Every structure is written in structure tokens, then in C-alpha cells.
Coordinates of C-alpha atoms in Angstrom, one line a residue:
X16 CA 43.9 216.7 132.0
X17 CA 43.2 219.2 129.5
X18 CA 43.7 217.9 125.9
X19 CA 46.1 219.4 123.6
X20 CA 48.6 218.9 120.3
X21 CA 51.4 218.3 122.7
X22 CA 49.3 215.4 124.3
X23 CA 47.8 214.2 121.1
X24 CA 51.5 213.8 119.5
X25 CA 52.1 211.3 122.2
X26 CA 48.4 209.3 122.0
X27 CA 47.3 210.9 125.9
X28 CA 43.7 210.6 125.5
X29 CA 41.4 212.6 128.2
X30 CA 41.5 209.7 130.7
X31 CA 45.2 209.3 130.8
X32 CA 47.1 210.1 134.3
X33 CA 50.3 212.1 133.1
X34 CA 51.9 210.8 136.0
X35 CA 51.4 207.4 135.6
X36 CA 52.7 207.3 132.6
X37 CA 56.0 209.0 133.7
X38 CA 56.1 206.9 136.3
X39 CA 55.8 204.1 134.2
X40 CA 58.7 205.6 132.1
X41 CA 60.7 205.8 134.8
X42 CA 60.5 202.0 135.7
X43 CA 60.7 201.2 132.5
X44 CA 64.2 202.6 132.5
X45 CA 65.5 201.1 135.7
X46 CA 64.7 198.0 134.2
X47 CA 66.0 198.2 131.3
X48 CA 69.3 200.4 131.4
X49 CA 71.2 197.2 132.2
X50 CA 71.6 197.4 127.9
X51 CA 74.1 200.3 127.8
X52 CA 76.6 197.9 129.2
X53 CA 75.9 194.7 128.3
X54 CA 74.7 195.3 124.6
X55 CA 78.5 197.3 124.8
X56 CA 80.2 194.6 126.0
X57 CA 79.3 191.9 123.1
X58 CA 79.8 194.5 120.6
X59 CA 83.4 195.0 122.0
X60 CA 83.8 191.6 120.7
X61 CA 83.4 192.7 117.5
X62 CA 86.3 194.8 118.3
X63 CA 84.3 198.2 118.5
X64 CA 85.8 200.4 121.3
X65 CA 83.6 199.9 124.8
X66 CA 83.3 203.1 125.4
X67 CA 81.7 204.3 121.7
X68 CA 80.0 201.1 121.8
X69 CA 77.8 202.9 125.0
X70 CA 77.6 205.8 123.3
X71 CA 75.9 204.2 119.9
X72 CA 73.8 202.1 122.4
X73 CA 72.3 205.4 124.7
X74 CA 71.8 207.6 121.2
X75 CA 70.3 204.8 119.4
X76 CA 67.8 204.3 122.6
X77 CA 67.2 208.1 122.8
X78 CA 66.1 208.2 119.1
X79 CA 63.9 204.7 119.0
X80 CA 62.2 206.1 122.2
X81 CA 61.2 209.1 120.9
X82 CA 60.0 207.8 117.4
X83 CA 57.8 205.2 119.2
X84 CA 56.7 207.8 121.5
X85 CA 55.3 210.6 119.1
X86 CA 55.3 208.1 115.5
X87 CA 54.1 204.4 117.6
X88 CA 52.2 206.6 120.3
X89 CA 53.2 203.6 122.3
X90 CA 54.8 202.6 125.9
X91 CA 57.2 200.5 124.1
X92 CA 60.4 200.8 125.0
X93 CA 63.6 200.5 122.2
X94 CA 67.0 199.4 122.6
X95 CA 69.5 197.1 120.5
X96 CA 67.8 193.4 121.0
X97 CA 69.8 190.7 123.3
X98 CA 70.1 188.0 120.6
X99 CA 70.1 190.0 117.9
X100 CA 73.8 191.8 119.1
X101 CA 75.2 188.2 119.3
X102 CA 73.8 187.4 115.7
X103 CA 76.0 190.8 115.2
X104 CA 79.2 189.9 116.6
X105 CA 79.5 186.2 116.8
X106 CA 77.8 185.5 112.9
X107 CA 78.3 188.4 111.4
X108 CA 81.7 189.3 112.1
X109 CA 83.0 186.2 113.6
X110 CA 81.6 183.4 111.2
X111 CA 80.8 185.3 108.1
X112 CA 84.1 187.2 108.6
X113 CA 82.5 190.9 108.3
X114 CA 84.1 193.4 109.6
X115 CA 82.3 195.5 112.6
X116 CA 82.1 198.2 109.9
X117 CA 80.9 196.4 106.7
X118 CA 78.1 194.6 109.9
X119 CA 77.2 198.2 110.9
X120 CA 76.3 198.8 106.7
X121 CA 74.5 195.2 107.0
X122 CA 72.4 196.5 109.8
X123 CA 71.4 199.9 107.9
X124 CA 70.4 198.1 104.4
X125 CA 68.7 195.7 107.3
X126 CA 66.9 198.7 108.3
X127 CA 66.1 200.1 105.4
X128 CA 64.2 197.1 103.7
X129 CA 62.4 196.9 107.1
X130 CA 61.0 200.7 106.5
X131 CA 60.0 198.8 103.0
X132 CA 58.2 195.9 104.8
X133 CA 56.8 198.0 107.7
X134 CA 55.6 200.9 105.6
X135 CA 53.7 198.2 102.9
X136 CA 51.6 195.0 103.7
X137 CA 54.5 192.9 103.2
X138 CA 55.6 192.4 106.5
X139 CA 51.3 189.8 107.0
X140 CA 52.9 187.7 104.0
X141 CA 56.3 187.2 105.6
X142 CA 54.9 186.6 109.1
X143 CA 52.7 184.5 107.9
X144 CA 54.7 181.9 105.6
X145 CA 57.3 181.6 108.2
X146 CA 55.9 179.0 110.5
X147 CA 55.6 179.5 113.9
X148 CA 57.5 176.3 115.2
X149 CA 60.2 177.4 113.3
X150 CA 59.7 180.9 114.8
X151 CA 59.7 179.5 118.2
X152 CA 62.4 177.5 118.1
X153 CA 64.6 180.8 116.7
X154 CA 63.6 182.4 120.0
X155 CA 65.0 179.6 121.8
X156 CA 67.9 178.4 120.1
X157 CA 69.0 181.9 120.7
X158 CA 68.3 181.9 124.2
X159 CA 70.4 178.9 125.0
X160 CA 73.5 180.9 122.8
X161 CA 72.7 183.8 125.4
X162 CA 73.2 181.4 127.9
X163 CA 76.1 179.8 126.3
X164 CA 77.7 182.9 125.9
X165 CA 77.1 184.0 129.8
X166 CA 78.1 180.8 130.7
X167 CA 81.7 181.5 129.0
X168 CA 82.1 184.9 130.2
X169 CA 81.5 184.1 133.7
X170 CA 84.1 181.6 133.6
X171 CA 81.3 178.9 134.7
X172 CA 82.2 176.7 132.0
X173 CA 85.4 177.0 130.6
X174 CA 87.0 174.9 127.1
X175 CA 88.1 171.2 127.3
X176 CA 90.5 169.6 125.3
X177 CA 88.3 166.3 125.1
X178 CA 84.4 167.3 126.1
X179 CA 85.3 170.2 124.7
X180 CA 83.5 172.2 127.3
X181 CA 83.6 171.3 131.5
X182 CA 82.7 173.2 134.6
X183 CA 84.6 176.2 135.7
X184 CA 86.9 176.0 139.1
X185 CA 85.2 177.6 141.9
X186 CA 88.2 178.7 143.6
X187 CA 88.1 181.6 140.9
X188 CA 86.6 184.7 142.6
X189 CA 84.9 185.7 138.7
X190 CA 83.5 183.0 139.1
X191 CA 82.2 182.9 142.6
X192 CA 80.7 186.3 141.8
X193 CA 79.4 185.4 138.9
X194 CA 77.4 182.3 140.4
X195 CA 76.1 184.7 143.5
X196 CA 75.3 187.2 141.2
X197 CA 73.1 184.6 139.3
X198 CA 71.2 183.2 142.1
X199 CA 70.7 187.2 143.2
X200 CA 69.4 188.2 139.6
X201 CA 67.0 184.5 139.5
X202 CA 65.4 185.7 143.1
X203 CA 65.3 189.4 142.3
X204 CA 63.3 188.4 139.5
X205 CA 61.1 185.5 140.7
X206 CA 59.6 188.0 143.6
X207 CA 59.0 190.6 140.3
X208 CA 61.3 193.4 142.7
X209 CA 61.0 196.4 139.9
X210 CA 64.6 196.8 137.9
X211 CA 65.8 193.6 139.7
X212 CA 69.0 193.1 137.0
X213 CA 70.3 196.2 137.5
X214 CA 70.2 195.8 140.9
X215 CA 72.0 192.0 140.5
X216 CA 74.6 194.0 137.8
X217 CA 75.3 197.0 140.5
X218 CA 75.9 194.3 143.5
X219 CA 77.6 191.8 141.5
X220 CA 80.0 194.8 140.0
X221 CA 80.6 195.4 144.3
X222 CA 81.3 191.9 145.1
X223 CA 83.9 191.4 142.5
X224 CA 85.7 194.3 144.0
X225 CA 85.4 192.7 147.0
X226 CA 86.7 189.4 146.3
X227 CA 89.6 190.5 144.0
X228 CA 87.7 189.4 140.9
X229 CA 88.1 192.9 139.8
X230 CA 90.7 195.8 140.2
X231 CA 90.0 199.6 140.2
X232 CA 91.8 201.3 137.2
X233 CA 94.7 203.6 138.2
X234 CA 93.0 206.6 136.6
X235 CA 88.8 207.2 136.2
X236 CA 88.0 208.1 132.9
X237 CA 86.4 211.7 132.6
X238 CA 82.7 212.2 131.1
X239 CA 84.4 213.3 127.9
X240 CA 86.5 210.6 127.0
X241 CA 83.7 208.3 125.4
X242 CA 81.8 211.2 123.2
X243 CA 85.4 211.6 122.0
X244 CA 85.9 207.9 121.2
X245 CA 83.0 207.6 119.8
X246 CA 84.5 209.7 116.9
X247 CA 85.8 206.0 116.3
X248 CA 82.2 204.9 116.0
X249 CA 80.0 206.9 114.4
X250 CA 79.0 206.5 110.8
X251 CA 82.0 203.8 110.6
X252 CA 79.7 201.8 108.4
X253 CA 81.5 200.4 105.2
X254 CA 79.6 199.4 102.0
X255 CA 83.2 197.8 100.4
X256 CA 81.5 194.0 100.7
X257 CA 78.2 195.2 99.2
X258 CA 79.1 193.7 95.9
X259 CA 79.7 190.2 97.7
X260 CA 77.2 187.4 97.9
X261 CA 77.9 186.9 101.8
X262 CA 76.4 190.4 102.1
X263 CA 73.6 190.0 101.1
X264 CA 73.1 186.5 102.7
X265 CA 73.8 188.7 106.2
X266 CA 71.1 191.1 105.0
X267 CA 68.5 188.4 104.4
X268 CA 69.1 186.4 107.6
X269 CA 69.1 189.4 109.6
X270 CA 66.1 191.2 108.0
X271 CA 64.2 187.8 109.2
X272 CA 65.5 187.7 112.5
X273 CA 64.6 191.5 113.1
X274 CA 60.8 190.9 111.1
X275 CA 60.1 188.2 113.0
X276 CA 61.3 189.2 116.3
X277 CA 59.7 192.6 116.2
X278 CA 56.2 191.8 114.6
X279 CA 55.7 188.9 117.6
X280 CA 56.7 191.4 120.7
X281 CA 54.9 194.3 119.2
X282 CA 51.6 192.2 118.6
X283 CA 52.1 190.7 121.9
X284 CA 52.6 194.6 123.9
X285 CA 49.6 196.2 121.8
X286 CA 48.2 193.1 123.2
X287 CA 48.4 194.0 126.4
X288 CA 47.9 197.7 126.7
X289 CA 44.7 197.1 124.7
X290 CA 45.8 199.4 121.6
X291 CA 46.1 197.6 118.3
X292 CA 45.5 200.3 116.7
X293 CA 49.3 201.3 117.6
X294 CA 50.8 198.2 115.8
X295 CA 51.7 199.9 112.4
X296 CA 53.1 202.6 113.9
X297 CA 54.9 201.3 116.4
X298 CA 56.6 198.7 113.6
X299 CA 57.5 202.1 111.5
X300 CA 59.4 203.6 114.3
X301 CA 60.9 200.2 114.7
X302 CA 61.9 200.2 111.4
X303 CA 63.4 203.5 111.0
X304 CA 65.5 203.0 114.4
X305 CA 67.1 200.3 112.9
X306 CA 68.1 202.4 109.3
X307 CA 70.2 204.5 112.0
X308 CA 70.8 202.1 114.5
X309 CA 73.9 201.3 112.0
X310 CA 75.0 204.6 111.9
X311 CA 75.0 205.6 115.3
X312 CA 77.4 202.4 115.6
X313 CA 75.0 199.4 117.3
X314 CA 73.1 196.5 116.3
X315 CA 69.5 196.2 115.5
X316 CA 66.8 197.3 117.2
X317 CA 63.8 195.8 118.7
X318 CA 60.8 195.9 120.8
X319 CA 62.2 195.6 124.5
X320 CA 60.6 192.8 126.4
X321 CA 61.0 195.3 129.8
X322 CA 58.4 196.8 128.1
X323 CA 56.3 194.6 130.2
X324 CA 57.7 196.3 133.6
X325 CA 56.0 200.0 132.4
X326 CA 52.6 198.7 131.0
X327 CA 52.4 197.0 134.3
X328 CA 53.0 200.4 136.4
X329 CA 50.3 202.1 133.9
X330 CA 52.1 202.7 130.8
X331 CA 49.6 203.2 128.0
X332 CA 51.2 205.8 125.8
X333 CA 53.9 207.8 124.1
X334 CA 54.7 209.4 127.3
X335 CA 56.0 206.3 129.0
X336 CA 58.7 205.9 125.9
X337 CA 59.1 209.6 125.9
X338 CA 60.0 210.2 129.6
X339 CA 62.7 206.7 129.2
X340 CA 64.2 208.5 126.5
X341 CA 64.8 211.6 128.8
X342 CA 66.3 209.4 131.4
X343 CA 68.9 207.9 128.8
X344 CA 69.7 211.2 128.2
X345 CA 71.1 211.5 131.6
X346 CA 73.1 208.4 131.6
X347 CA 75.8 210.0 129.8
X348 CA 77.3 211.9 132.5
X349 CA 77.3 207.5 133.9
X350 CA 79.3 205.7 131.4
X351 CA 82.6 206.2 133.3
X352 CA 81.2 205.0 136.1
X353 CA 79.8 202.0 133.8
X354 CA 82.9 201.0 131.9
X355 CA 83.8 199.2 135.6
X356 CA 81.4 196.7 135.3
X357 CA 83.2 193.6 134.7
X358 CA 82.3 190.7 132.9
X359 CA 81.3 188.4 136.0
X360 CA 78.8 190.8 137.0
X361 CA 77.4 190.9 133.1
X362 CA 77.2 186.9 132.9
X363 CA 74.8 185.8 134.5
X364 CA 72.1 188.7 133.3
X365 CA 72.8 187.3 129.9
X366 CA 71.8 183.8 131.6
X367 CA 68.4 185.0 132.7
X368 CA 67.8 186.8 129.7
X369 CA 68.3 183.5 127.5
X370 CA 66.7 181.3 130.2
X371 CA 63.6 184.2 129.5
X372 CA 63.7 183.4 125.7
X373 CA 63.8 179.3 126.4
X374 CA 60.3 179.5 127.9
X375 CA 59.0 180.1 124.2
X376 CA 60.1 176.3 124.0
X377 CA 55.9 175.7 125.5
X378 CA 54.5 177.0 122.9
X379 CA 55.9 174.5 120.1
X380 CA 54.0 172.0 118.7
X381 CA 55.7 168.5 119.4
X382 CA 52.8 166.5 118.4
X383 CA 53.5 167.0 114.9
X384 CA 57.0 165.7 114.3
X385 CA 57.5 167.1 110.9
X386 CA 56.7 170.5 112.8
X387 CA 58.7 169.8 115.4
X388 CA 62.0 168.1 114.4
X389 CA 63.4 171.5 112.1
X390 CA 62.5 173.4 115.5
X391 CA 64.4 170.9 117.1
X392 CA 67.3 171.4 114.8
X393 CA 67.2 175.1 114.7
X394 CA 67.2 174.9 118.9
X395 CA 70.3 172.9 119.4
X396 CA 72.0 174.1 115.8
X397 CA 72.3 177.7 116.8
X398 CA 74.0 177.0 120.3
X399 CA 76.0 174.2 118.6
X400 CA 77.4 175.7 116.0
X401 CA 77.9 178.7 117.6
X402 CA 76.5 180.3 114.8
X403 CA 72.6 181.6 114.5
X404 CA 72.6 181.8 110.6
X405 CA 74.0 178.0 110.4
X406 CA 71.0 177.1 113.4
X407 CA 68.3 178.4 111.0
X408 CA 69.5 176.8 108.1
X409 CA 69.2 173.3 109.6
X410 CA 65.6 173.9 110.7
X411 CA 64.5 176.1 107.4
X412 CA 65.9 173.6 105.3
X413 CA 64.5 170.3 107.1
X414 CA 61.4 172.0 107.2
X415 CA 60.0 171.0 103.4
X416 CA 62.2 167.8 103.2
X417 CA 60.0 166.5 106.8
X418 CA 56.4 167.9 104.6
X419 CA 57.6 166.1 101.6
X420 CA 58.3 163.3 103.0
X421 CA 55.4 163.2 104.9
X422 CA 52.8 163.9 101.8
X423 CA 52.5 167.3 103.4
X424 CA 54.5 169.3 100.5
X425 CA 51.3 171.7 100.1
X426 CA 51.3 172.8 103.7
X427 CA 54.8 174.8 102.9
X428 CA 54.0 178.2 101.5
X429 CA 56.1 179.0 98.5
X430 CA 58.0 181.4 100.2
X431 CA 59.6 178.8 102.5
X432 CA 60.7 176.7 99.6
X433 CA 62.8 179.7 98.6
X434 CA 64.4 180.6 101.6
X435 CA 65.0 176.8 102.2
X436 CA 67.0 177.0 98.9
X437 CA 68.4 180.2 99.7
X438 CA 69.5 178.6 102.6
X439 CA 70.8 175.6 101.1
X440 CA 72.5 177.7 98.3
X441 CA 74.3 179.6 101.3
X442 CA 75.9 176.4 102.4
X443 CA 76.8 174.9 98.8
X444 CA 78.3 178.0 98.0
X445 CA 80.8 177.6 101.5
X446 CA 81.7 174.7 100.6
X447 CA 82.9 175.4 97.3
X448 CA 84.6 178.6 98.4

């Protein structure tokens, strides 16, 4: 392959195979376009319209695709992070009591100080004075709320008056589709079969056709209708609370949650595609996706685990993001046909995607209880609570009372003590209010 700006802008080197890399691109969308609809469908709980909800989802791909392709010159893909979009709507809006459009401004000042972190060398001394137990047991405190979550909306487990939560009835054809649905997506993705949730969402969206769990709407929607709702959607963002203390507490939980998150899966791609030398870049173009992530109308941003599925097909460069971003492109002229995928079809991918997440449980240390008892709290707090702010705050703040109490109280970096207070301070102040 002849070598040329084009190429360069994209980090092809002489060796590369252009069409390896597309085709990496390609299955790196097929198995991750499953997004659109499900990062829509938890927004809509905020109470953003579906259909713009899609919309702010696809544009906000398109444009973190393309910066990691020509700023990252990386094969990562972007799209709004699973965890991260229930942070959104079940903390932000529904425990802090934002509304979806002062969240949407929380995300953008989120993104903002991010672009401040990533462009500096602040974001070593926050990775490294968070620990990683407590980093770990984020990943999978939010993974069992994923689960949770699917759990609900399948109708697998449904509210109890005294346990509070019990098992669904099977007689219910959601729910019957939503457990075969499950038990598709866990084999399609045990045997590694290339875009295997999509496949699980398309033939669990079938079955619940079939078995009544569904019903066709009277009248398809035309292409048009969600670029027109969207008007809804975009730049929405309200800055009315930014004078409020519980902004700013959004702001700071988020900003760690989308630091931490993003620094660990972007190490651990450049990693594997042999290309460290991509890491600042690729956090840049991270960072300035999620300044207009809010304004296209979505949650944060982050580095897409599915990234995996591309750099495993060959996926080495910009290209591999660049062609994905084409492909999102196209699935506008889809989102009709995507607004019919009902919830018990949705479920259970959010169930693999949190059981995913859980695994991150092997790499805590358990040998050292004062390590491992604020993970512990963080893990079962989060899912709990319902509440991924209130999670963290167990664990952050447990973290330098265990040290102290142990004689340890110099192997806390300073920096945890303050967001331990900060953390503290959060729940004084709730209580007073």
C-alpha cells in the first residue's frame, strides 16, 4: 500500500492491509450497534423521547469514531458506556433529582474537565491515588445494577411487598422471551459467534412477536419522524442548577467514573494492539466526545469493550473506527425499524453485559481485608441502594477508616482522604436538607 497523508491521518503504516482493517470495522459494528437501542431505552427513563434518544446515541458514535480514528489513530471504537447511562438516569435524574436536561449540562462540564485531565498529566495522579480494589469493585457493583436492571425489565424478577423482590411468573410471554433470549445471547457468546447480541436482540424482538409479548404498532413510523423529534433533544442541556451544591457533586462522581473507566479500557486495548504510543490520543478524543456527547443529547462516553471483536479480526488503526463510523451513518434510515424492539428482547443483553463487568470481581485483592471490605461495600452498595453515587461512597469512605484503623493511615494518598470527605460531606449535607 502506497503511503500517503490520507493514510497517515489515520496511523496506516506501510505494512497495514486496508482491508483488514475495514473488515475489522465492520465487525466491530455488528457487534456493537446493539447501543443505539439499548443505550436509548434507559435514557427514555429519564424521560428523553426514544426516538431522539437514538438519534443523540448514532451522532454521538459517528463523531467519537471519527476523532479516535484521525486524533487516537486507534481501532477503538466509541459509544455512550453501559453503566455509565444508568449512573445517568437512575442517580442523576432519579436519586439526585436532575432533570434529563440539567444531567445533559452535568455530562458536558463532565467532559470538559476531562479535556483538562486528558490534555495535562493529571489524569497518572488521579489514576493512581484511586486504588485499584476500589476501582474494581466500581466495575462490578455496576455490573450487578446492569443486571438488576435487566432483571426488572424482563419481568424476571418483579417487586414484593415483603422480600421486596421475588421471581417473575413464567406464564408471562415477556418473560418467556426474555429468559430464551438469555440463554441464546449466553451461548452466542460462549462459542465467540461474531455480533452474537445483536443477533440474540433481532431473534428475541421475533419471538416476542410470536408469543404475543409484543404487538405491531398500527402505523410504522417514517425515517423522518426521529431527526424531527430530536429537535426535542439537541442542545436541551440546562445550566439552571449550576449554582447548586448537588451539581457539582454530579460532576465530580461522574468525572471519576468516566476517568477511571476510560484510562483502564484504553490501557488495556493499546495493550493489546501493541500501540501505546496511541494512549494520549486516544484519551483526548475520549475526552472531547464526551464535551459534546451532552449536547448531541446522550450520556458519557467511553472506550467500547467490543473493541475487542475488531482488534481480533485485525484492527490496528484509525481505519477500523473510521469505517464503524461510516456504518452508523447508515443506521439512520434503521431507527424505525429499531423503535420495535421491546424491552424483553433488551433485558437480558443488559444481563450479559453486567455479568461481563462482574468478572473484574478476580482481580481484587481479598487477602487484605482492609482492601477488600470498602470493595466489598462499593459492590453490594451500588445494586442495593439502587444508586451508584451512594455505592461509592460506602467503599470511598470505609476505605481510610479500615487504614486507620489498621495503622495503615500512610498507605491512603491524600487525595483519597479528600474525596472520602467529599463523600462524606455529600451525605451530611442530605441529611440536613
Amino acid at each position: 500500500m502506497k503511503q500517503n497523508g490520507w493514510a497517515r491521518s489515520l496511523g496506516l503504516r506501510q505494512e497495514d492491509e486496508v482491508k483488514k482493517e475495514i473488515g475489522a470495522g465492520v465487525i466491530s459494528y455488528f457487534a456493537i450497534v446493539y447501543i443505539v437501542m439499548v443505550n436509548a431505552s434507559i435514557l427514555a427513563d429519564a424521560g428523553m423521547p426514544l426516538q431522539a434518544a437514538m438519534v443523540g446515541t448514532l451522532l454521538t458514535s459517528i463523531a467519537g469514531c471519527l476523532l479516535m480514528a484521525f486524533i487516537g489513530k486507534s481501532p477503538i471504537i466509541v459509544v455512550p458506556g453501559m453503566g455509565i447511562n444508568a449512573f445517568f438516569t437512575y442517580t442523576l435524574v432519579h436519586s439526585m433529582n436532575l432533570s434529563w436536561q440539567e444531567a445533559l449540562a452535568v455530562v458536558t462540564v463532565t467532559g470538559i474537565l476531562f479535556a483538562v485531565v486528558a490534555f495535562t498529566s493529571l489524569y497518572k495522579v488521579i489514576s493512581e491515588a484511586i486504588p485499584h480494589n476500589l476501582q474494581h469493585g466500581i466495575t462490578v457493583g455496576i455490573g450487578l445494577f446492569l443486571t438488576f436492571i435487566g432483571l426488572q425489565k424482563s419481568g424476571i424478577v418483579v417487586a414484593h411487598q415483603t422480600t421486596f423482590v421475588t421471581i417473575g411468573h413464567f406464564d408471562d410471554p415477556g418473560v418467556l422471551t426474555a429468559c430464551i433470549t438469555l440463554l441464546l445471547a449466553f451461548v452466542l457468546f460462549v462459542r465467540n459467534v461474531p455480533g452474537g447480541l445483536l443477533i440474540s436482540m433481532v431473534s428475541g424482538t421475533a419471538l416476542a412477536y410470536l408469543l404475543g409479548a409484543a404487538e405491531l404498532p398500527a402505523q410504522m413510523m417514517s425515517a423522518a419522524e426521529p431527526l424531527q423529534q430530536y429537535g426535542q433533544l439537541f442542545a436541551e442541556l440546562s445550566f439552571g442548577g449550576l449554582v447548586q451544591l448537588s451539581f457539582w457533586i454530579a460532576v465530580f462522581l461522574l468525572l471519576l467514573i468516566v476517568v477511571f473507566e476510560n484510562i483502564g479500557l484504553i490501557a488495556s486495548h493499546t495493550s493489546i494492539i501493541g500501540r501505546p504510543e496511541t494512549f494520549p490520543g486516544s484519551l483526548r478524543a475520549l475526552s472531547i466526545t464526551n464535551v459534546v456527547a451532552g449536547i448531541f443529547g446522550t450520556s458519557p462516553v467511553v472506550a467500547a469493550a467490543e473493541t475487542t471483536a475488531g482488534i481480533a479480526a485485525g484492527g490496528r488503526t484509525g481505519l477500523t473506527s473510521f469505517t464503524t463510523a461510516i456504518l452508523f451513518c447508515a443506521t439512520f434510515f434503521f431507527i424505525p425499524v429499531l423503535t420495535l424492539i421491546p424491552d424483553s428482547a433488551i433485558a437480558p443483553i443488559l444481563i450479559v453485559i453486567g455479568g461481563l463487568m462482574v468478572q473484574s470481581v478476580k482481580d481484587i485483592n481479598f487477602s487484605e481485608y482492609t482492601e477488600a471490605f470498602p470493595a466489598f461495600l462499593i459492590m453490594v452498595m451500588i445494586p442495593f441502594t439502587y444508586s451508584i453515587v451512594d455505592g461509592m461512597a460506602f467503599g470511598f469512605i470505609a476505605y481510610p477508616v479500615a487504614k486507620i484503623a489498621a495503622g495503615k493511615a500512610k498507605e491512603v494518598p491524600k487525595v483519597m482522604y479528600g474525596i472520602a470527605a467529599l463523600f462524606l460531606l455529600n451525605f451530611i449535607i442530605y441529611a440536613l436538607l
